[in-house]
mmCIF file of N, CA and C in Angstrom:
data_model
loop_
_atom_site.group_PDB
_atom_site.id
_atom_site.type_symbol
_atom_site.label_atom_id
_atom_site.label_comp_id
_atom_site.label_asym_id
_atom_site.label_seq_id
_atom_site.Cartn_x
_atom_site.Cartn_y
_atom_site.Cartn_z
ATOM 1 N N UNK A 23 148.336 66.400 56.533
ATOM 2 C CA UNK A 23 148.377 67.794 56.943
ATOM 3 C C UNK A 23 148.455 67.874 58.465
ATOM 4 N N UNK A 24 149.277 68.799 58.928
ATOM 5 C CA UNK A 24 149.396 69.055 60.362
ATOM 6 C C UNK A 24 148.572 70.290 60.705
ATOM 7 N N UNK A 25 147.777 70.182 61.767
ATOM 8 C CA UNK A 25 146.941 71.303 62.216
ATOM 9 C C UNK A 25 147.275 71.571 63.670
ATOM 10 N N UNK A 26 147.798 72.754 63.919
ATOM 11 C CA UNK A 26 148.182 73.137 65.279
ATOM 12 C C UNK A 26 147.233 74.190 65.809
ATOM 13 N N UNK A 27 146.933 74.081 67.085
ATOM 14 C CA UNK A 27 146.243 75.131 67.817
ATOM 15 C C UNK A 27 147.254 75.645 68.827
ATOM 16 N N UNK A 28 147.488 76.945 68.830
ATOM 17 C CA UNK A 28 148.439 77.537 69.765
ATOM 18 C C UNK A 28 147.672 78.378 70.773
ATOM 19 N N UNK A 29 147.865 78.055 72.028
ATOM 20 C CA UNK A 29 147.221 78.781 73.117
ATOM 21 C C UNK A 29 148.286 79.469 73.949
ATOM 22 N N UNK A 30 147.971 80.640 74.429
ATOM 23 C CA UNK A 30 148.850 81.381 75.316
ATOM 24 C C UNK A 30 148.424 81.035 76.744
ATOM 25 N N UNK A 31 149.263 80.278 77.434
ATOM 26 C CA UNK A 31 148.946 79.789 78.778
ATOM 27 C C UNK A 31 149.407 80.822 79.808
ATOM 28 N N UNK A 32 148.585 81.036 80.829
ATOM 29 C CA UNK A 32 148.965 81.938 81.917
ATOM 30 C C UNK A 32 150.302 81.487 82.491
ATOM 31 N N UNK A 33 151.194 82.441 82.783
ATOM 32 C CA UNK A 33 152.546 82.126 83.243
ATOM 33 C C UNK A 33 152.551 81.216 84.471
ATOM 34 N N UNK A 34 151.643 81.464 85.398
ATOM 35 C CA UNK A 34 151.565 80.667 86.631
ATOM 36 C C UNK A 34 151.331 79.186 86.314
ATOM 37 N N UNK A 35 150.421 78.905 85.391
ATOM 38 C CA UNK A 35 150.114 77.519 85.032
ATOM 39 C C UNK A 35 151.219 76.919 84.171
ATOM 40 N N UNK A 36 151.787 77.728 83.297
ATOM 41 C CA UNK A 36 152.881 77.240 82.457
ATOM 42 C C UNK A 36 154.054 76.787 83.309
ATOM 43 N N UNK A 37 154.403 77.574 84.320
ATOM 44 C CA UNK A 37 155.525 77.222 85.194
ATOM 45 C C UNK A 37 155.197 75.994 86.049
ATOM 46 N N UNK A 38 153.975 75.950 86.568
ATOM 47 C CA UNK A 38 153.593 74.846 87.449
ATOM 48 C C UNK A 38 153.517 73.503 86.714
ATOM 49 N N UNK A 39 153.058 73.532 85.467
ATOM 50 C CA UNK A 39 152.861 72.290 84.717
ATOM 51 C C UNK A 39 153.996 71.999 83.739
ATOM 52 N N UNK A 40 155.127 72.691 83.884
ATOM 53 C CA UNK A 40 156.279 72.400 83.049
ATOM 54 C C UNK A 40 156.682 70.941 83.249
ATOM 55 N N UNK A 41 156.849 70.226 82.138
ATOM 56 C CA UNK A 41 157.181 68.806 82.209
ATOM 57 C C UNK A 41 155.952 67.909 82.256
ATOM 58 N N UNK A 42 154.785 68.515 82.466
ATOM 59 C CA UNK A 42 153.533 67.747 82.504
ATOM 60 C C UNK A 42 152.548 68.311 81.484
ATOM 61 N N UNK A 43 153.066 68.637 80.301
ATOM 62 C CA UNK A 43 152.249 69.235 79.247
ATOM 63 C C UNK A 43 151.125 68.310 78.799
ATOM 64 N N UNK A 44 151.318 67.010 79.029
ATOM 65 C CA UNK A 44 150.296 66.041 78.641
ATOM 66 C C UNK A 44 148.955 66.363 79.303
ATOM 67 N N UNK A 45 148.974 66.932 80.501
ATOM 68 C CA UNK A 45 147.733 67.304 81.181
ATOM 69 C C UNK A 45 146.987 68.400 80.416
ATOM 70 N N UNK A 46 147.718 69.363 79.872
ATOM 71 C CA UNK A 46 147.090 70.380 79.017
ATOM 72 C C UNK A 46 146.496 69.714 77.786
ATOM 73 N N UNK A 47 147.289 68.846 77.156
ATOM 74 C CA UNK A 47 146.834 68.153 75.949
ATOM 75 C C UNK A 47 145.534 67.403 76.235
ATOM 76 N N UNK A 48 145.481 66.688 77.362
ATOM 77 C CA UNK A 48 144.284 65.917 77.707
ATOM 78 C C UNK A 48 143.070 66.819 77.911
ATOM 79 N N UNK A 49 143.278 67.985 78.527
ATOM 80 C CA UNK A 49 142.175 68.928 78.726
ATOM 81 C C UNK A 49 141.625 69.419 77.386
ATOM 82 N N UNK A 50 142.511 69.833 76.492
ATOM 83 C CA UNK A 50 142.055 70.352 75.201
ATOM 84 C C UNK A 50 141.431 69.257 74.339
ATOM 85 N N UNK A 51 141.957 68.050 74.423
ATOM 86 C CA UNK A 51 141.383 66.929 73.682
ATOM 87 C C UNK A 51 140.002 66.587 74.234
ATOM 88 N N UNK A 52 139.889 66.559 75.556
ATOM 89 C CA UNK A 52 138.599 66.274 76.192
ATOM 90 C C UNK A 52 137.568 67.330 75.801
ATOM 91 N N UNK A 53 137.993 68.594 75.749
ATOM 92 C CA UNK A 53 137.087 69.668 75.349
ATOM 93 C C UNK A 53 136.607 69.474 73.910
ATOM 94 N N UNK A 54 137.516 69.067 73.043
ATOM 95 C CA UNK A 54 137.159 68.872 71.628
ATOM 96 C C UNK A 54 136.114 67.760 71.469
ATOM 97 N N UNK A 55 136.200 66.731 72.294
ATOM 98 C CA UNK A 55 135.310 65.583 72.179
ATOM 99 C C UNK A 55 134.038 65.709 73.024
ATOM 100 N N UNK A 56 134.010 66.672 73.939
ATOM 101 C CA UNK A 56 132.917 66.781 74.920
ATOM 102 C C UNK A 56 131.637 67.338 74.306
ATOM 103 N N UNK A 57 130.543 67.062 75.015
ATOM 104 C CA UNK A 57 129.225 67.602 74.681
ATOM 105 C C UNK A 57 128.564 68.081 75.963
ATOM 106 N N UNK A 58 127.572 68.946 75.801
ATOM 107 C CA UNK A 58 126.735 69.349 76.920
ATOM 108 C C UNK A 58 127.479 70.013 78.059
ATOM 109 N N UNK A 59 127.195 69.548 79.280
ATOM 110 C CA UNK A 59 127.752 70.169 80.477
ATOM 111 C C UNK A 59 129.273 70.003 80.558
ATOM 112 N N UNK A 60 129.783 68.860 80.125
ATOM 113 C CA UNK A 60 131.230 68.643 80.152
ATOM 114 C C UNK A 60 131.936 69.648 79.248
ATOM 115 N N UNK A 61 131.353 69.963 78.101
ATOM 116 C CA UNK A 61 131.935 70.951 77.188
ATOM 117 C C UNK A 61 131.983 72.318 77.879
ATOM 118 N N UNK A 62 130.915 72.666 78.584
ATOM 119 C CA UNK A 62 130.847 73.935 79.308
ATOM 120 C C UNK A 62 131.920 73.996 80.396
ATOM 121 N N UNK A 63 132.098 72.909 81.131
ATOM 122 C CA UNK A 63 133.083 72.867 82.218
ATOM 123 C C UNK A 63 134.498 72.971 81.667
ATOM 124 N N UNK A 64 134.808 72.196 80.635
ATOM 125 C CA UNK A 64 136.159 72.244 80.063
ATOM 126 C C UNK A 64 136.439 73.607 79.438
ATOM 127 N N UNK A 65 135.413 74.248 78.863
ATOM 128 C CA UNK A 65 135.598 75.589 78.298
ATOM 129 C C UNK A 65 135.965 76.586 79.390
ATOM 130 N N UNK A 66 135.315 76.483 80.543
ATOM 131 C CA UNK A 66 135.639 77.368 81.665
ATOM 132 C C UNK A 66 137.066 77.126 82.151
ATOM 133 N N UNK A 67 137.496 75.868 82.202
ATOM 134 C CA UNK A 67 138.855 75.545 82.618
ATOM 135 C C UNK A 67 139.874 76.121 81.640
ATOM 136 N N UNK A 68 139.608 75.973 80.354
ATOM 137 C CA UNK A 68 140.507 76.502 79.325
ATOM 138 C C UNK A 68 140.583 78.024 79.416
ATOM 139 N N UNK A 69 139.436 78.661 79.595
ATOM 140 C CA UNK A 69 139.401 80.120 79.726
ATOM 141 C C UNK A 69 140.229 80.576 80.922
ATOM 142 N N UNK A 70 140.193 79.806 82.002
ATOM 143 C CA UNK A 70 140.902 80.164 83.237
ATOM 144 C C UNK A 70 142.419 80.054 83.086
ATOM 145 N N UNK A 71 142.905 79.078 82.332
ATOM 146 C CA UNK A 71 144.354 78.849 82.235
ATOM 147 C C UNK A 71 145.009 79.559 81.047
ATOM 148 N N UNK A 72 144.216 80.170 80.178
ATOM 149 C CA UNK A 72 144.782 80.826 78.994
ATOM 150 C C UNK A 72 144.688 82.343 79.087
ATOM 151 N N UNK A 73 145.585 82.991 78.365
ATOM 152 C CA UNK A 73 145.569 84.455 78.240
ATOM 153 C C UNK A 73 145.072 84.805 76.844
ATOM 154 N N UNK A 74 144.510 85.980 76.727
ATOM 155 C CA UNK A 74 144.101 86.469 75.406
ATOM 156 C C UNK A 74 145.349 86.816 74.603
ATOM 157 N N UNK A 75 145.300 86.498 73.337
ATOM 158 C CA UNK A 75 146.406 86.799 72.431
ATOM 159 C C UNK A 75 146.330 88.271 72.045
ATOM 160 N N UNK A 76 147.458 88.961 72.110
ATOM 161 C CA UNK A 76 147.514 90.359 71.679
ATOM 162 C C UNK A 76 147.610 90.366 70.157
ATOM 163 N N UNK A 77 146.446 90.404 69.520
ATOM 164 C CA UNK A 77 146.330 90.226 68.079
ATOM 165 C C UNK A 77 147.155 91.256 67.306
ATOM 166 N N UNK A 78 147.041 92.520 67.651
ATOM 167 C CA UNK A 78 147.764 93.576 66.932
ATOM 168 C C UNK A 78 149.271 93.372 67.028
ATOM 169 N N UNK A 79 149.745 93.040 68.210
ATOM 170 C CA UNK A 79 151.171 92.800 68.425
ATOM 171 C C UNK A 79 151.666 91.640 67.548
ATOM 172 N N UNK A 80 150.884 90.565 67.478
ATOM 173 C CA UNK A 80 151.241 89.396 66.665
ATOM 174 C C UNK A 80 151.287 89.776 65.184
ATOM 175 N N UNK A 81 150.265 90.498 64.727
ATOM 176 C CA UNK A 81 150.225 90.915 63.314
ATOM 177 C C UNK A 81 151.453 91.764 62.964
ATOM 178 N N UNK A 82 151.769 92.711 63.821
ATOM 179 C CA UNK A 82 152.918 93.584 63.553
ATOM 180 C C UNK A 82 154.218 92.796 63.525
ATOM 181 N N UNK A 83 154.390 91.888 64.467
ATOM 182 C CA UNK A 83 155.618 91.108 64.549
ATOM 183 C C UNK A 83 155.781 90.185 63.334
ATOM 184 N N UNK A 84 154.701 89.541 62.917
ATOM 185 C CA UNK A 84 154.772 88.653 61.751
ATOM 186 C C UNK A 84 155.125 89.448 60.500
ATOM 187 N N UNK A 85 154.474 90.601 60.316
ATOM 188 C CA UNK A 85 154.760 91.435 59.142
ATOM 189 C C UNK A 85 156.221 91.885 59.148
ATOM 190 N N UNK A 86 156.709 92.292 60.320
ATOM 191 C CA UNK A 86 158.073 92.803 60.425
ATOM 192 C C UNK A 86 159.108 91.703 60.188
ATOM 193 N N UNK A 87 158.905 90.538 60.824
ATOM 194 C CA UNK A 87 159.897 89.462 60.764
ATOM 195 C C UNK A 87 159.861 88.661 59.459
ATOM 196 N N UNK A 88 158.672 88.465 58.901
ATOM 197 C CA UNK A 88 158.544 87.583 57.742
ATOM 198 C C UNK A 88 158.166 88.298 56.449
ATOM 199 N N UNK A 89 157.827 89.576 56.538
ATOM 200 C CA UNK A 89 157.331 90.316 55.382
ATOM 201 C C UNK A 89 158.244 90.326 54.163
ATOM 202 N N UNK A 90 159.538 90.191 54.370
ATOM 203 C CA UNK A 90 160.487 90.268 53.258
ATOM 204 C C UNK A 90 160.887 88.893 52.715
ATOM 205 N N UNK A 91 160.384 87.834 53.304
ATOM 206 C CA UNK A 91 160.731 86.482 52.859
ATOM 207 C C UNK A 91 159.987 86.161 51.561
ATOM 208 N N UNK A 92 160.709 85.612 50.620
ATOM 209 C CA UNK A 92 160.091 85.185 49.361
ATOM 210 C C UNK A 92 159.141 84.026 49.670
ATOM 211 N N UNK A 93 157.921 84.101 49.178
ATOM 212 C CA UNK A 93 156.931 83.063 49.433
ATOM 213 C C UNK A 93 155.974 83.408 50.561
ATOM 214 N N UNK A 94 156.166 84.578 51.202
ATOM 215 C CA UNK A 94 155.280 85.017 52.290
ATOM 216 C C UNK A 94 154.145 85.847 51.710
ATOM 217 N N UNK A 95 152.918 85.579 52.167
ATOM 218 C CA UNK A 95 151.747 86.359 51.737
ATOM 219 C C UNK A 95 150.870 86.668 52.943
ATOM 220 N N UNK A 96 150.268 87.848 52.919
ATOM 221 C CA UNK A 96 149.316 88.249 53.959
ATOM 222 C C UNK A 96 148.022 88.661 53.278
ATOM 223 N N UNK A 97 146.923 88.024 53.677
ATOM 224 C CA UNK A 97 145.614 88.336 53.097
ATOM 225 C C UNK A 97 144.560 88.340 54.187
ATOM 226 N N UNK A 98 144.012 89.505 54.502
ATOM 227 C CA UNK A 98 142.916 89.672 55.463
ATOM 228 C C UNK A 98 143.173 88.954 56.793
ATOM 229 N N UNK A 99 144.338 89.179 57.365
ATOM 230 C CA UNK A 99 144.652 88.614 58.671
ATOM 231 C C UNK A 99 145.127 87.181 58.653
ATOM 232 N N UNK A 100 145.225 86.587 57.478
ATOM 233 C CA UNK A 100 145.745 85.231 57.332
ATOM 234 C C UNK A 100 147.093 85.316 56.644
ATOM 235 N N UNK A 101 148.056 84.577 57.161
ATOM 236 C CA UNK A 101 149.407 84.604 56.610
ATOM 237 C C UNK A 101 149.757 83.227 56.072
ATOM 238 N N UNK A 102 150.475 83.205 54.956
ATOM 239 C CA UNK A 102 150.915 81.925 54.415
ATOM 240 C C UNK A 102 152.355 82.042 53.935
ATOM 241 N N UNK A 103 153.039 80.918 54.007
ATOM 242 C CA UNK A 103 154.426 80.840 53.549
ATOM 243 C C UNK A 103 154.558 79.590 52.694
ATOM 244 N N UNK A 104 155.199 79.754 51.533
ATOM 245 C CA UNK A 104 155.567 78.621 50.684
ATOM 246 C C UNK A 104 157.074 78.685 50.518
ATOM 247 N N UNK A 105 157.756 77.660 50.982
ATOM 248 C CA UNK A 105 159.213 77.628 50.918
ATOM 249 C C UNK A 105 159.691 76.408 50.138
ATOM 250 N N UNK A 106 160.902 76.472 49.667
ATOM 251 C CA UNK A 106 161.540 75.364 48.945
ATOM 252 C C UNK A 106 160.688 74.867 47.784
ATOM 253 N N UNK A 107 160.185 75.820 47.002
ATOM 254 C CA UNK A 107 159.385 75.443 45.834
ATOM 255 C C UNK A 107 158.146 74.655 46.185
ATOM 256 N N UNK A 108 157.386 75.108 47.150
ATOM 257 C CA UNK A 108 156.135 74.512 47.614
ATOM 258 C C UNK A 108 156.320 73.157 48.313
ATOM 259 N N UNK A 109 157.536 72.807 48.683
ATOM 260 C CA UNK A 109 157.748 71.563 49.431
ATOM 261 C C UNK A 109 157.388 71.739 50.899
ATOM 262 N N UNK A 110 157.289 72.990 51.335
ATOM 263 C CA UNK A 110 156.918 73.299 52.711
ATOM 264 C C UNK A 110 155.960 74.483 52.690
ATOM 265 N N UNK A 111 154.728 74.251 53.142
ATOM 266 C CA UNK A 111 153.741 75.329 53.181
ATOM 267 C C UNK A 111 153.097 75.386 54.565
ATOM 268 N N UNK A 112 152.730 76.596 54.970
ATOM 269 C CA UNK A 112 152.035 76.783 56.242
ATOM 270 C C UNK A 112 151.133 78.003 56.151
ATOM 271 N N UNK A 113 150.002 77.923 56.840
ATOM 272 C CA UNK A 113 149.050 79.043 56.899
ATOM 273 C C UNK A 113 148.770 79.320 58.364
ATOM 274 N N UNK A 114 148.829 80.593 58.761
ATOM 275 C CA UNK A 114 148.610 80.996 60.142
ATOM 276 C C UNK A 114 147.434 81.952 60.212
ATOM 277 N N UNK A 115 146.543 81.721 61.195
ATOM 278 C CA UNK A 115 145.425 82.627 61.448
ATOM 279 C C UNK A 115 145.457 83.005 62.925
ATOM 280 N N UNK A 116 145.223 84.281 63.204
ATOM 281 C CA UNK A 116 145.293 84.799 64.576
ATOM 282 C C UNK A 116 143.893 85.160 65.063
ATOM 283 N N UNK A 117 143.542 84.604 66.213
ATOM 284 C CA UNK A 117 142.288 84.927 66.892
ATOM 285 C C UNK A 117 142.640 85.346 68.312
ATOM 286 N N UNK A 118 141.718 85.949 69.042
ATOM 287 C CA UNK A 118 142.024 86.385 70.402
ATOM 288 C C UNK A 118 142.188 85.213 71.360
ATOM 289 N N UNK A 119 141.504 84.102 71.098
ATOM 290 C CA UNK A 119 141.584 82.951 71.986
ATOM 291 C C UNK A 119 142.757 82.039 71.636
ATOM 292 N N UNK A 120 143.075 81.945 70.350
ATOM 293 C CA UNK A 120 144.116 81.034 69.914
ATOM 294 C C UNK A 120 144.651 81.432 68.556
ATOM 295 N N UNK A 121 145.728 80.766 68.170
ATOM 296 C CA UNK A 121 146.316 80.928 66.841
ATOM 297 C C UNK A 121 146.305 79.549 66.207
ATOM 298 N N UNK A 122 145.931 79.470 64.941
ATOM 299 C CA UNK A 122 145.956 78.178 64.257
ATOM 300 C C UNK A 122 147.022 78.202 63.166
ATOM 301 N N UNK A 123 147.666 77.060 62.987
ATOM 302 C CA UNK A 123 148.657 76.884 61.933
ATOM 303 C C UNK A 123 148.347 75.572 61.226
ATOM 304 N N UNK A 124 148.151 75.639 59.923
ATOM 305 C CA UNK A 124 147.977 74.451 59.087
ATOM 306 C C UNK A 124 149.225 74.324 58.231
ATOM 307 N N UNK A 125 149.832 73.144 58.219
ATOM 308 C CA UNK A 125 151.098 72.972 57.512
ATOM 309 C C UNK A 125 151.129 71.664 56.739
ATOM 310 N N UNK A 126 151.889 71.672 55.637
ATOM 311 C CA UNK A 126 152.113 70.477 54.833
ATOM 312 C C UNK A 126 153.561 70.453 54.379
ATOM 313 N N UNK A 127 154.029 69.261 54.069
ATOM 314 C CA UNK A 127 155.396 69.116 53.585
ATOM 315 C C UNK A 127 156.393 69.117 54.724
ATOM 316 N N UNK A 128 157.579 69.640 54.447
ATOM 317 C CA UNK A 128 158.611 69.679 55.482
ATOM 318 C C UNK A 128 158.219 70.714 56.547
ATOM 319 N N UNK A 129 158.987 70.738 57.619
ATOM 320 C CA UNK A 129 158.646 71.579 58.773
ATOM 321 C C UNK A 129 159.161 73.011 58.652
ATOM 322 N N UNK A 130 159.810 73.363 57.553
ATOM 323 C CA UNK A 130 160.476 74.652 57.395
ATOM 324 C C UNK A 130 159.516 75.846 57.520
ATOM 325 N N UNK A 131 158.371 75.797 56.865
ATOM 326 C CA UNK A 131 157.434 76.930 56.863
ATOM 327 C C UNK A 131 156.781 77.133 58.230
ATOM 328 N N UNK A 132 156.314 76.070 58.854
ATOM 329 C CA UNK A 132 155.679 76.226 60.175
ATOM 330 C C UNK A 132 156.697 76.676 61.208
ATOM 331 N N UNK A 133 157.945 76.229 61.063
ATOM 332 C CA UNK A 133 159.002 76.638 61.982
ATOM 333 C C UNK A 133 159.250 78.137 61.887
ATOM 334 N N UNK A 134 159.139 78.708 60.700
ATOM 335 C CA UNK A 134 159.306 80.156 60.533
ATOM 336 C C UNK A 134 158.269 80.908 61.369
ATOM 337 N N UNK A 135 157.016 80.462 61.325
ATOM 338 C CA UNK A 135 155.969 81.077 62.150
ATOM 339 C C UNK A 135 156.258 80.878 63.642
ATOM 340 N N UNK A 136 156.628 79.663 64.017
ATOM 341 C CA UNK A 136 156.879 79.354 65.427
ATOM 342 C C UNK A 136 158.021 80.196 65.992
ATOM 343 N N UNK A 137 159.054 80.422 65.192
ATOM 344 C CA UNK A 137 160.200 81.222 65.653
ATOM 345 C C UNK A 137 159.774 82.654 65.959
ATOM 346 N N UNK A 138 158.916 83.219 65.138
ATOM 347 C CA UNK A 138 158.429 84.582 65.377
ATOM 348 C C UNK A 138 157.573 84.620 66.642
ATOM 349 N N UNK A 139 156.684 83.653 66.798
ATOM 350 C CA UNK A 139 155.773 83.643 67.944
ATOM 351 C C UNK A 139 156.509 83.416 69.260
ATOM 352 N N UNK A 140 157.541 82.608 69.239
ATOM 353 C CA UNK A 140 158.262 82.341 70.492
ATOM 354 C C UNK A 140 159.012 83.569 70.978
ATOM 355 N N UNK A 141 159.351 84.490 70.058
ATOM 356 C CA UNK A 141 159.993 85.749 70.455
ATOM 357 C C UNK A 141 158.990 86.692 71.110
ATOM 358 N N UNK A 142 157.729 86.537 70.758
ATOM 359 C CA UNK A 142 156.670 87.425 71.239
ATOM 360 C C UNK A 142 156.246 87.099 72.670
ATOM 361 N N UNK A 143 156.023 85.824 72.956
ATOM 362 C CA UNK A 143 155.543 85.376 74.273
ATOM 363 C C UNK A 143 156.256 84.087 74.646
ATOM 364 N N UNK A 144 156.432 83.876 75.932
ATOM 365 C CA UNK A 144 157.192 82.704 76.363
ATOM 366 C C UNK A 144 156.320 81.487 76.666
ATOM 367 N N UNK A 145 155.018 81.643 76.713
ATOM 368 C CA UNK A 145 154.190 80.512 77.157
ATOM 369 C C UNK A 145 153.156 80.071 76.119
ATOM 370 N N UNK A 146 153.563 80.032 74.842
ATOM 371 C CA UNK A 146 152.693 79.475 73.811
ATOM 372 C C UNK A 146 152.796 77.959 73.849
ATOM 373 N N UNK A 147 151.653 77.294 73.914
ATOM 374 C CA UNK A 147 151.594 75.842 73.863
ATOM 375 C C UNK A 147 150.978 75.451 72.530
ATOM 376 N N UNK A 148 151.689 74.616 71.764
ATOM 377 C CA UNK A 148 151.196 74.141 70.473
ATOM 378 C C UNK A 148 150.619 72.746 70.648
ATOM 379 N N UNK A 149 149.415 72.540 70.101
ATOM 380 C CA UNK A 149 148.736 71.248 70.189
ATOM 381 C C UNK A 149 148.334 70.790 68.792
ATOM 382 N N UNK A 150 148.701 69.570 68.452
ATOM 383 C CA UNK A 150 148.224 68.929 67.229
ATOM 384 C C UNK A 150 147.376 67.758 67.703
ATOM 385 N N UNK A 151 146.087 68.009 67.898
ATOM 386 C CA UNK A 151 145.199 67.020 68.500
ATOM 387 C C UNK A 151 145.017 65.795 67.604
ATOM 388 N N UNK A 152 145.083 65.975 66.287
ATOM 389 C CA UNK A 152 144.899 64.858 65.363
ATOM 390 C C UNK A 152 146.038 63.850 65.437
ATOM 391 N N UNK A 153 147.260 64.344 65.653
ATOM 392 C CA UNK A 153 148.435 63.466 65.667
ATOM 393 C C UNK A 153 149.030 63.280 67.061
ATOM 394 N N UNK A 154 148.300 63.727 68.087
ATOM 395 C CA UNK A 154 148.701 63.590 69.489
ATOM 396 C C UNK A 154 150.102 64.149 69.743
ATOM 397 N N UNK A 155 150.341 65.355 69.246
ATOM 398 C CA UNK A 155 151.617 66.032 69.458
ATOM 399 C C UNK A 155 151.349 67.354 70.167
ATOM 400 N N UNK A 156 152.271 67.741 71.052
ATOM 401 C CA UNK A 156 152.108 68.974 71.818
ATOM 402 C C UNK A 156 153.451 69.386 72.380
ATOM 403 N N UNK A 157 153.572 70.684 72.693
ATOM 404 C CA UNK A 157 154.800 71.173 73.306
ATOM 405 C C UNK A 157 154.834 72.690 73.331
ATOM 406 N N UNK A 158 155.785 73.212 74.094
ATOM 407 C CA UNK A 158 155.979 74.654 74.204
ATOM 408 C C UNK A 158 156.752 75.151 72.991
ATOM 409 N N UNK A 159 156.412 76.338 72.498
ATOM 410 C CA UNK A 159 157.215 76.945 71.439
ATOM 411 C C UNK A 159 158.555 77.380 72.007
ATOM 412 N N UNK A 160 158.536 77.819 73.251
ATOM 413 C CA UNK A 160 159.760 78.246 73.926
ATOM 414 C C UNK A 160 159.797 77.526 75.267
ATOM 415 N N UNK A 161 160.509 76.415 75.331
ATOM 416 C CA UNK A 161 160.510 75.654 76.588
ATOM 417 C C UNK A 161 160.933 76.508 77.779
ATOM 418 N N UNK A 162 160.263 76.302 78.879
ATOM 419 C CA UNK A 162 160.519 77.055 80.105
ATOM 420 C C UNK A 162 161.768 76.492 80.754
ATOM 421 N N UNK A 163 162.656 77.361 81.128
ATOM 422 C CA UNK A 163 163.879 76.925 81.803
ATOM 423 C C UNK A 163 163.544 76.587 83.249
ATOM 424 N N UNK A 164 164.015 75.452 83.693
ATOM 425 C CA UNK A 164 163.817 75.073 85.093
ATOM 426 C C UNK A 164 164.801 75.851 85.961
ATOM 427 N N UNK A 165 164.294 76.350 87.071
ATOM 428 C CA UNK A 165 165.169 77.029 88.021
ATOM 429 C C UNK A 165 165.858 75.993 88.870
ATOM 430 N N UNK A 166 167.137 76.196 89.070
ATOM 431 C CA UNK A 166 167.893 75.283 89.931
ATOM 432 C C UNK A 166 168.291 76.040 91.181
ATOM 433 N N UNK A 167 167.763 75.576 92.301
ATOM 434 C CA UNK A 167 168.090 76.206 93.573
ATOM 435 C C UNK A 167 169.226 75.440 94.242
ATOM 436 N N UNK A 168 170.210 76.156 94.699
ATOM 437 C CA UNK A 168 171.378 75.530 95.336
ATOM 438 C C UNK A 168 171.220 75.601 96.837
#
């Protein structure tokens, strides 16, 4: 099973750390493993670099974009998709600090959620701490100055 945590990173930090996403991954991993004072410090750092998720906006967008798809269900703020005869399943939960996605099978169901979220905000960072995977839902375009 794949478990993603999606954080909305402040635009300033997202632009500055483009190409160095591993540093974000290390911070969130360190926070997950930390205890005591280190946990408190990493929590403050995470709070500083992240934005609150606009929960209502996300709920409305998911309902609008995915509501008509066969295999989509919404129950008490939790959304799930079963595609290709249960060969691809994903469950999404929205919180103010983060969004979680649990997925199994092929990547089709989780990709449906990711496509909707990337239209909503440009600086969502997805982290799969268990499998050491991370990346932007919508990669930031590098500016080229001539």
